[in-house]
Short mmCIF file of C-alpha atoms and ligand atoms in Angstrom, two decimals:
data_model
loop_
_atom_site.label_atom_id
_atom_site.label_comp_id
_atom_site.label_asym_id
_atom_site.label_seq_id
_atom_site.Cartn_x
_atom_site.Cartn_y
_atom_site.Cartn_z
CA MET A 1 123.27 132.33 135.95
CA THR A 2 120.56 131.22 133.90
CA THR A 3 121.62 131.37 129.90
CA LEU A 4 119.73 134.36 128.65
CA ASP A 5 118.24 134.12 125.26
CA ILE A 6 118.79 138.08 124.13
CA GLN A 7 117.35 138.47 120.53
CA ARG A 8 118.22 141.65 118.22
CA ASP A 9 116.42 144.08 116.49
CA VAL A 10 112.53 143.24 117.68
CA ALA A 11 109.46 144.68 116.25
CA LEU A 12 107.74 146.35 119.07
CA ALA A 13 104.73 147.44 117.19
CA PRO A 14 102.92 143.75 117.30
CA LEU A 15 103.53 143.74 121.11
CA THR A 16 101.05 146.98 122.01
CA THR A 17 97.96 147.33 121.49
CA LEU A 18 98.25 150.74 119.18
CA GLU A 19 100.62 149.03 117.09
CA LEU A 20 102.68 151.92 116.57
CA GLY A 21 106.55 152.46 116.61
CA GLY A 22 110.16 150.50 116.04
CA ARG A 23 112.09 147.99 116.97
CA ALA A 24 113.98 146.96 120.22
CA LYS A 25 117.76 146.42 119.72
CA HIS A 26 117.78 143.86 122.03
CA PHE A 27 114.92 141.91 123.53
CA VAL A 28 114.25 139.13 125.98
CA ARG A 29 111.45 137.11 127.78
CA ALA A 30 111.63 137.27 131.57
CA GLU A 31 109.00 133.99 132.55
CA ASP A 32 110.83 134.15 136.52
CA GLU A 33 112.54 136.41 138.55
CA SER A 34 116.27 135.16 138.16
CA VAL A 35 115.75 135.78 134.58
CA LEU A 36 114.82 139.73 135.34
CA VAL A 37 117.55 139.46 137.66
CA ASP A 38 119.95 138.52 134.97
CA ALA A 39 118.61 140.27 132.21
CA LEU A 40 118.83 143.66 134.26
CA ARG A 41 122.75 142.75 135.30
CA TRP A 42 123.33 141.83 131.32
CA ALA A 43 122.44 145.53 130.39
CA ALA A 44 124.32 146.82 133.50
CA ASP A 45 127.48 145.01 131.91
CA GLN A 46 126.39 146.03 128.36
CA GLY A 47 125.93 149.83 129.20
CA VAL A 48 122.53 149.80 127.68
CA SER A 49 119.17 151.05 129.11
CA SER A 50 116.37 148.63 130.01
CA ALA A 51 112.74 149.01 129.84
CA ILE A 52 109.95 146.68 131.05
CA LEU A 53 107.21 145.56 128.55
CA GLY A 54 103.85 144.27 130.02
CA ARG A 55 100.94 143.44 127.78
CA GLY A 56 101.52 147.17 125.96
CA SER A 57 98.27 148.28 126.59
CA ASN A 58 99.23 151.45 128.02
CA LEU A 59 102.92 152.37 125.81
CA ILE A 60 103.59 154.36 123.01
CA VAL A 61 106.79 153.09 121.18
CA PRO A 62 108.50 155.92 119.06
CA ASP A 63 109.26 155.38 115.84
CA GLU A 64 112.86 155.23 116.50
CA GLY A 65 111.97 151.95 118.51
CA TYR A 66 114.35 151.37 121.51
CA ASP A 67 118.09 151.35 121.71
CA GLY A 68 118.60 149.58 124.65
CA LEU A 69 116.96 146.05 126.16
CA ILE A 70 113.67 145.54 126.46
CA VAL A 71 112.65 142.99 129.16
CA HIS A 72 109.36 141.81 128.19
CA MET A 73 107.59 140.74 131.31
CA ARG A 74 106.24 137.36 131.40
CA ILE A 75 106.00 136.10 135.42
CA ALA A 76 102.84 134.28 135.03
CA ASP A 77 102.71 132.61 138.10
CA ILE A 78 99.31 132.67 139.79
CA GLU A 79 97.43 131.24 143.31
CA PHE A 80 93.93 131.94 144.76
CA ARG A 81 94.15 130.98 148.07
CA ASN A 82 91.84 130.83 151.18
CA GLY A 83 90.56 133.30 152.81
CA GLY A 84 90.43 135.88 149.51
CA THR A 85 94.36 136.21 148.95
CA VAL A 86 95.42 136.27 145.44
CA ASP A 87 99.35 136.33 144.44
CA ALA A 88 99.87 136.97 140.79
CA GLY A 89 103.06 137.32 139.04
CA ALA A 90 103.59 140.86 137.05
CA GLY A 91 103.25 138.71 133.59
CA VAL A 92 99.65 137.56 134.48
CA PRO A 93 96.82 139.22 132.37
CA TRP A 94 94.76 141.36 134.58
CA GLU A 95 91.83 139.33 133.25
CA THR A 96 92.94 136.19 134.60
CA VAL A 97 92.97 137.88 137.90
CA VAL A 98 89.40 139.57 137.63
CA ASP A 99 87.70 136.38 135.96
CA GLY A 100 89.23 134.46 138.85
CA ALA A 101 88.40 136.29 141.64
CA VAL A 102 84.48 136.69 140.26
CA SER A 103 84.15 133.21 139.88
CA ARG A 104 85.31 132.46 143.52
CA GLU A 105 82.79 135.11 144.47
CA TRP A 106 85.46 137.49 145.85
CA ALA A 107 84.35 140.78 146.07
CA GLY A 108 86.78 143.99 145.21
CA LEU A 109 88.09 143.61 141.53
CA GLU A 110 84.64 143.39 139.40
CA CYS A 111 84.26 146.75 138.19
CA LEU A 112 88.14 146.04 137.17
CA SER A 113 86.96 143.94 134.16
CA GLY A 114 88.29 144.15 130.40
CA ILE A 115 91.11 146.25 131.42
CA PRO A 116 93.66 144.81 128.97
CA GLY A 117 96.91 145.05 130.94
CA SER A 118 99.14 142.89 132.98
CA THR A 119 99.26 142.40 136.21
CA GLY A 120 102.10 144.21 137.07
CA ALA A 121 100.83 147.47 135.69
CA THR A 122 97.91 148.04 137.55
CA PRO A 123 99.82 149.14 140.64
CA ILE A 124 101.63 151.82 138.80
CA GLN A 125 99.29 154.08 137.69
CA ASN A 126 96.57 152.46 140.59
CA VAL A 127 94.41 151.21 137.76
CA GLY A 128 90.84 152.40 138.14
CA ALA A 129 87.43 152.10 136.98
CA TYR A 130 83.63 152.58 137.66
CA GLY A 131 84.54 153.66 141.34
CA GLN A 132 87.02 150.86 141.95
CA GLU A 133 90.87 151.19 141.98
CA VAL A 134 93.51 148.33 142.95
CA ALA A 135 95.04 150.56 145.60
CA GLU A 136 92.08 149.63 147.77
CA VAL A 137 92.45 145.77 147.76
CA ILE A 138 96.52 145.71 147.47
CA ASP A 139 97.80 143.82 150.32
CA SER A 140 101.66 144.06 149.02
CA VAL A 141 103.50 144.66 145.85
CA ARG A 142 106.90 142.83 145.25
CA VAL A 143 109.22 144.98 143.59
CA LEU A 144 112.89 144.59 142.07
CA ARG A 145 115.02 147.68 143.45
CA ARG A 146 117.04 148.65 140.36
CA ASP A 147 120.09 149.86 142.13
CA THR A 148 120.61 146.60 144.24
CA LEU A 149 118.64 143.98 142.31
CA THR A 150 117.31 142.52 145.12
CA PHE A 151 113.58 142.08 146.12
CA GLU A 152 111.47 143.93 148.67
CA GLU A 153 107.83 143.58 149.48
CA LEU A 154 106.25 146.91 149.77
CA ALA A 155 103.12 147.67 151.85
CA PRO A 156 100.38 150.21 150.51
CA ARG A 157 101.27 152.60 152.75
CA ASP A 158 104.90 152.81 151.07
CA CYS A 159 103.32 152.90 147.53
CA ALA A 160 102.05 156.18 147.82
CA PHE A 161 98.95 155.45 145.93
CA GLY A 162 96.83 158.50 144.19
CA TYR A 163 94.40 159.19 141.76
CA ARG A 164 95.90 157.07 138.75
CA ASP A 165 99.18 157.43 140.67
CA SER A 166 101.79 155.80 142.77
CA LEU A 167 105.50 155.92 143.60
CA PHE A 168 106.11 153.58 140.89
CA LYS A 169 104.84 156.41 138.64
CA ARG A 170 106.35 159.25 140.00
CA GLU A 171 110.09 157.31 140.40
CA PRO A 172 109.79 154.88 137.26
CA ASP A 173 113.49 154.13 137.62
CA ARG A 174 113.56 152.80 141.28
CA PHE A 175 111.40 149.73 141.23
CA ILE A 176 110.08 146.94 138.61
CA VAL A 177 107.09 145.09 139.89
CA SER A 178 107.46 141.58 139.98
CA ALA A 179 104.13 140.48 141.55
CA VAL A 180 101.33 142.05 143.52
CA ARG A 181 99.61 140.45 146.30
CA PHE A 182 95.59 141.19 146.62
CA ALA A 183 93.26 140.72 149.44
CA LEU A 184 89.85 140.29 148.18
CA ARG A 185 86.64 139.61 150.34
CA PRO A 186 84.98 136.15 149.99
CA ASN A 187 80.95 136.63 149.36
CA GLY A 188 81.55 140.29 149.84
CA LEU A 189 79.22 142.68 148.14
CA GLY A 190 80.00 143.92 144.88
CA THR A 191 80.87 148.07 144.49
CA LEU A 192 78.20 150.28 142.87
CA ARG A 193 79.28 153.53 143.14
CA TYR A 194 78.91 155.02 139.21
CA SER A 195 75.37 155.84 138.38
CA GLU A 196 76.19 154.37 134.56
CA LEU A 197 76.53 150.85 136.37
CA GLN A 198 73.76 151.30 139.11
CA LYS A 199 71.30 152.01 136.18
CA SER A 200 72.49 149.05 134.26
CA VAL A 201 72.08 146.44 137.15
CA GLY A 202 69.84 145.82 140.06
CA ALA A 203 71.03 146.84 143.49
CA ASP A 204 71.06 142.87 144.43
CA ALA A 205 73.65 142.62 141.59
CA THR A 206 76.29 139.61 142.15
CA LEU A 207 79.49 140.22 140.97
CA ALA A 208 79.02 138.25 138.10
CA ASP A 209 76.35 140.48 137.07
CA ILE A 210 78.63 143.44 137.46
CA ARG A 211 81.59 141.94 135.45
CA ARG A 212 79.36 141.19 132.87
CA THR A 213 77.78 144.62 132.75
CA VAL A 214 81.01 146.54 132.89
CA LEU A 215 82.46 144.27 129.78
CA ASP A 216 79.28 145.47 128.12
CA LEU A 217 79.47 149.10 128.95
CA ARG A 218 83.25 148.95 127.95
CA ARG A 219 82.79 147.02 124.69
CA ARG A 220 80.18 149.67 123.57
CA LYS A 221 83.08 152.23 123.80
CA SER A 222 85.42 150.50 122.22
CA MET A 223 87.50 149.93 125.54
CA VAL A 224 87.92 145.63 125.35
CA LEU A 225 90.41 144.72 122.92
CA ASP A 226 88.89 143.56 119.73
CA PRO A 227 90.32 142.28 116.69
CA ASP A 228 86.97 143.18 114.44
CA ASP A 229 86.64 146.55 116.39
CA PRO A 230 88.93 149.15 114.65
CA ASN A 231 88.30 151.26 117.46
CA SER A 232 90.02 149.34 119.88
CA ARG A 233 93.45 149.83 118.29
CA SER A 234 94.20 152.37 120.99
CA ALA A 235 95.80 152.70 124.47
CA GLY A 236 92.27 153.21 126.30
CA SER A 237 92.04 156.71 127.32
CA PHE A 238 94.93 158.86 126.25
CA PHE A 239 94.57 161.56 128.83
CA LEU A 240 94.05 161.60 132.28
CA ASN A 241 90.68 163.18 134.15
CA PRO A 242 92.06 166.31 135.26
CA VAL A 243 91.93 167.06 138.88
CA VAL A 244 91.93 170.91 139.69
CA THR A 245 91.04 173.37 142.75
CA ALA A 246 87.29 174.31 143.24
CA ALA A 247 88.20 177.50 141.56
CA GLU A 248 89.71 176.37 138.23
CA ALA A 249 86.27 174.07 137.85
CA ASP A 250 84.37 176.95 138.46
CA ARG A 251 85.96 178.98 135.57
CA VAL A 252 85.34 176.06 133.42
CA VAL A 253 82.08 176.10 134.08
CA GLU A 254 82.19 180.06 133.67
CA GLN A 255 83.59 179.08 130.18
CA ALA A 256 81.04 176.65 128.96
CA VAL A 257 78.38 178.87 129.90
CA ILE A 258 79.44 181.98 128.38
CA ASP A 259 80.30 179.61 124.89
CA ASN A 260 76.87 178.49 125.35
CA LEU A 261 78.35 174.84 125.09
CA VAL A 262 75.42 173.72 127.99
CA ALA A 263 72.03 174.91 128.90
CA THR A 264 72.72 175.20 132.97
CA ARG A 265 76.06 175.00 135.07
CA ASP A 266 75.06 171.33 136.38
CA ASP A 267 75.92 170.02 132.72
CA VAL A 268 79.42 170.27 133.23
CA PRO A 269 80.59 166.83 134.43
CA ARG A 270 82.50 167.44 137.84
CA TYR A 271 83.06 165.10 140.86
CA PRO A 272 84.82 165.84 144.42
CA ALA A 273 88.55 164.26 144.46
CA SER A 274 90.62 164.44 147.58
CA ASP A 275 91.73 167.56 149.06
CA GLY A 276 88.31 169.71 148.40
CA LYS A 277 89.76 169.28 144.43
CA VAL A 278 87.71 168.59 141.54
CA LYS A 279 87.88 165.90 139.24
CA LEU A 280 86.88 167.12 135.49
CA ALA A 281 86.00 164.78 132.95
CA ALA A 282 88.64 165.10 129.98
CA GLY A 283 86.63 163.40 127.33
CA TRP A 284 83.90 165.82 128.03
CA LEU A 285 86.47 168.77 127.53
CA ILE A 286 88.06 167.80 124.35
CA GLU A 287 84.42 167.34 122.88
CA LYS A 288 83.68 170.76 124.07
CA ALA A 289 86.66 172.11 122.60
CA GLY A 290 85.49 171.31 119.10
CA ILE A 291 87.44 167.57 118.56
CA GLU A 292 84.36 165.46 118.09
CA LYS A 293 84.22 161.41 118.07
CA GLY A 294 85.56 160.35 114.86
CA THR A 295 87.55 163.20 114.12
CA ARG A 296 90.38 161.85 111.80
CA ARG A 297 93.99 163.18 111.22
CA GLY A 298 95.29 160.64 108.46
CA ALA A 299 95.59 157.25 110.05
CA ILE A 300 95.30 158.60 113.69
CA GLY A 301 91.81 159.38 114.96
CA VAL A 302 89.80 160.03 117.99
CA SER A 303 87.55 156.83 118.84
CA THR A 304 84.23 157.16 117.06
CA ASN A 305 82.57 155.45 120.39
CA HIS A 306 84.83 157.14 123.12
CA ALA A 307 86.30 161.07 123.03
CA LEU A 308 88.96 159.72 125.15
CA ALA A 309 90.81 157.05 123.12
CA LEU A 310 93.33 157.94 120.12
CA VAL A 311 93.03 155.20 118.08
CA HIS A 312 95.42 153.80 114.96
CA TYR A 313 93.74 152.97 111.74
CA GLY A 314 96.23 151.31 110.53
CA GLY A 315 99.82 152.29 108.38
CA GLY A 316 100.37 155.44 110.74
CA THR A 317 103.34 156.84 112.60
CA THR A 318 104.11 157.68 116.81
CA VAL A 319 104.78 161.11 115.11
CA ASP A 320 101.64 161.30 113.82
CA LEU A 321 99.97 160.13 117.10
CA LEU A 322 101.63 162.55 119.46
CA ALA A 323 101.31 165.51 117.07
CA PHE A 324 97.68 164.89 117.16
CA ALA A 325 97.55 164.61 120.95
CA ASP A 326 99.35 168.00 121.14
CA GLU A 327 96.78 169.50 118.93
CA ILE A 328 93.78 168.16 121.24
CA ARG A 329 95.80 169.25 124.14
CA ALA A 330 96.29 172.52 122.34
CA ARG A 331 92.55 173.23 121.76
CA VAL A 332 91.21 172.37 125.58
CA ARG A 333 94.15 174.55 126.94
CA ASP A 334 92.81 177.47 124.28
CA ARG A 335 89.31 176.92 125.46
CA PHE A 336 89.37 176.22 128.74
CA GLY A 337 93.17 176.83 130.34
CA ILE A 338 93.37 173.50 131.45
CA ARG A 339 96.34 171.39 130.69
CA LEU A 340 95.54 167.70 129.87
CA GLU A 341 98.21 164.91 130.83
CA ARG A 342 98.75 162.47 128.47
CA GLU A 343 97.88 159.02 130.49
CA PRO A 344 99.80 156.22 128.51
CA ARG A 345 103.78 155.59 129.00
CA LEU A 346 106.16 157.08 126.16
CA LEU A 347 108.81 154.72 126.06
CA ARG A 348 112.22 156.32 125.84
P1 NAP B 401 82.04 158.47 131.53
O1 NAP B 401 81.09 157.60 131.90
O2 NAP B 401 82.53 158.78 130.27
O3 NAP B 401 82.80 159.44 132.62
C1 NAP B 401 83.72 160.39 132.28
C2 NAP B 401 84.58 160.40 133.44
O4 NAP B 401 83.95 161.10 134.93
C3 NAP B 401 85.02 159.07 133.90
O5 NAP B 401 86.25 158.35 133.50
C4 NAP B 401 84.64 159.36 135.47
O6 NAP B 401 86.57 159.40 135.89
C5 NAP B 401 84.31 160.33 136.20
N1 NAP B 401 82.87 159.80 136.75
C6 NAP B 401 81.84 159.39 136.01
N2 NAP B 401 80.66 159.03 136.96
C7 NAP B 401 81.55 159.15 138.30
C8 NAP B 401 81.14 159.01 139.62
N3 NAP B 401 79.83 158.92 139.91
N4 NAP B 401 82.32 159.58 140.93
C9 NAP B 401 83.15 160.17 139.96
N5 NAP B 401 83.52 160.05 138.88
C10 NAP B 401 82.83 159.76 138.19
O7 NAP B 401 83.67 157.35 131.81
P2 NAP B 401 84.39 156.59 130.94
O8 NAP B 401 85.40 157.10 130.20
O9 NAP B 401 83.54 155.82 129.95
O10 NAP B 401 85.06 155.36 132.00
C11 NAP B 401 83.76 154.67 132.69
C12 NAP B 401 85.02 154.04 133.58
O11 NAP B 401 86.04 153.22 132.68
C13 NAP B 401 85.70 155.58 134.50
O12 NAP B 401 86.00 154.80 135.54
C14 NAP B 401 87.12 154.97 133.70
O13 NAP B 401 88.11 155.40 134.54
C15 NAP B 401 87.23 153.43 133.56
N6 NAP B 401 87.78 153.33 132.22
C16 NAP B 401 89.44 153.73 132.29
C17 NAP B 401 90.09 153.51 130.75
C18 NAP B 401 91.89 153.85 130.56
O14 NAP B 401 92.36 153.39 130.11
N7 NAP B 401 91.84 153.90 131.93
C19 NAP B 401 89.69 152.89 129.77
C20 NAP B 401 87.92 153.32 129.89
C21 NAP B 401 87.54 153.45 130.74
P3 NAP B 401 87.22 158.09 136.60
O15 NAP B 401 88.01 158.05 135.42
O16 NAP B 401 88.10 158.83 137.73
O17 NAP B 401 86.34 157.07 136.86
#
């Protein structure tokens, strides 16, 4: 058994992009799989709960902190193999994977540039942007089973990937992701599915062009972490884009027309989703429900650059953040009858 360096009473706010919330009663850094296993065994022996912290970009820490063991995932091995295979530990910064792939001209991740998380977090909510999702290029996910403390390799079909969804998200207490294997396309074509991206690069854009453009687009919306940009002190998109039935989408369109929120029905953004459903744009719903960009409630506000990001401007609390999120959710429900779901995970 490795000697575990368990620390006590560690501040979690600086380890999250929102910079909110309290302290962890116990805390350990896991730099390899054996420490990960030992840490979970220690928590079980002590009878305390445990939770994984990645790079803290999609996590809300309660003001009272966490009364168990926080395992800071730091497994950082990464290998780019011939033929487009990448093996990356769960603690590898996601940008390292994307940058390494694009610089080798391996296609499949270029649209996922600028996402501030860890690699292990990407299969959990099937991270996606600009028409690409990690599930399209995941070859396998190496997980630790929490019940047996043994490792398994899961194939994509076992991961039940969906829109920003997976088995790991639906059953959070079952597995811990320790590594991900990606199968990319050496010299493959980049993905240009979204018009916002198509308009900004030519049809013959290289992967590097696409990556640069995505970074620019995201930066303009404060969706790239930047200490000089106060709008980037957020957890990215705070709500998921709702996927609804065609009838529900029609109802939203009717409401928007009746309330004079749009000139024509086509002005309501909506996109085909799987099973005949329709994806609505959460940011649009929020703004049309009367919460404009830049709206503030004390230390918390809607980003001035993106209606979907809730920003902590300093000196706030998680209670304030969640209260404002509830207010936004209620406004959208009252106006459109649509329930917004929170995207970042609340640590409990
Ligand atoms: P946007 O351009 O304001 O568009 C609003 C939403 O419409 C997007 O979220 C996107 O859904 C959807 N959309 C736009 N064009 C589409 C198309 N051609 N087909 C299907 N759906 C389309 O979006 P944005 O907020 O600036 O984000 C741009 C991209 O970056 C999106 O893909 C978004 O998911 C991603 N992003 C993610 C995060 C995060 O924290 N998870 C943060 C920033 C940006 P989808 O979200 O389903 O793509």
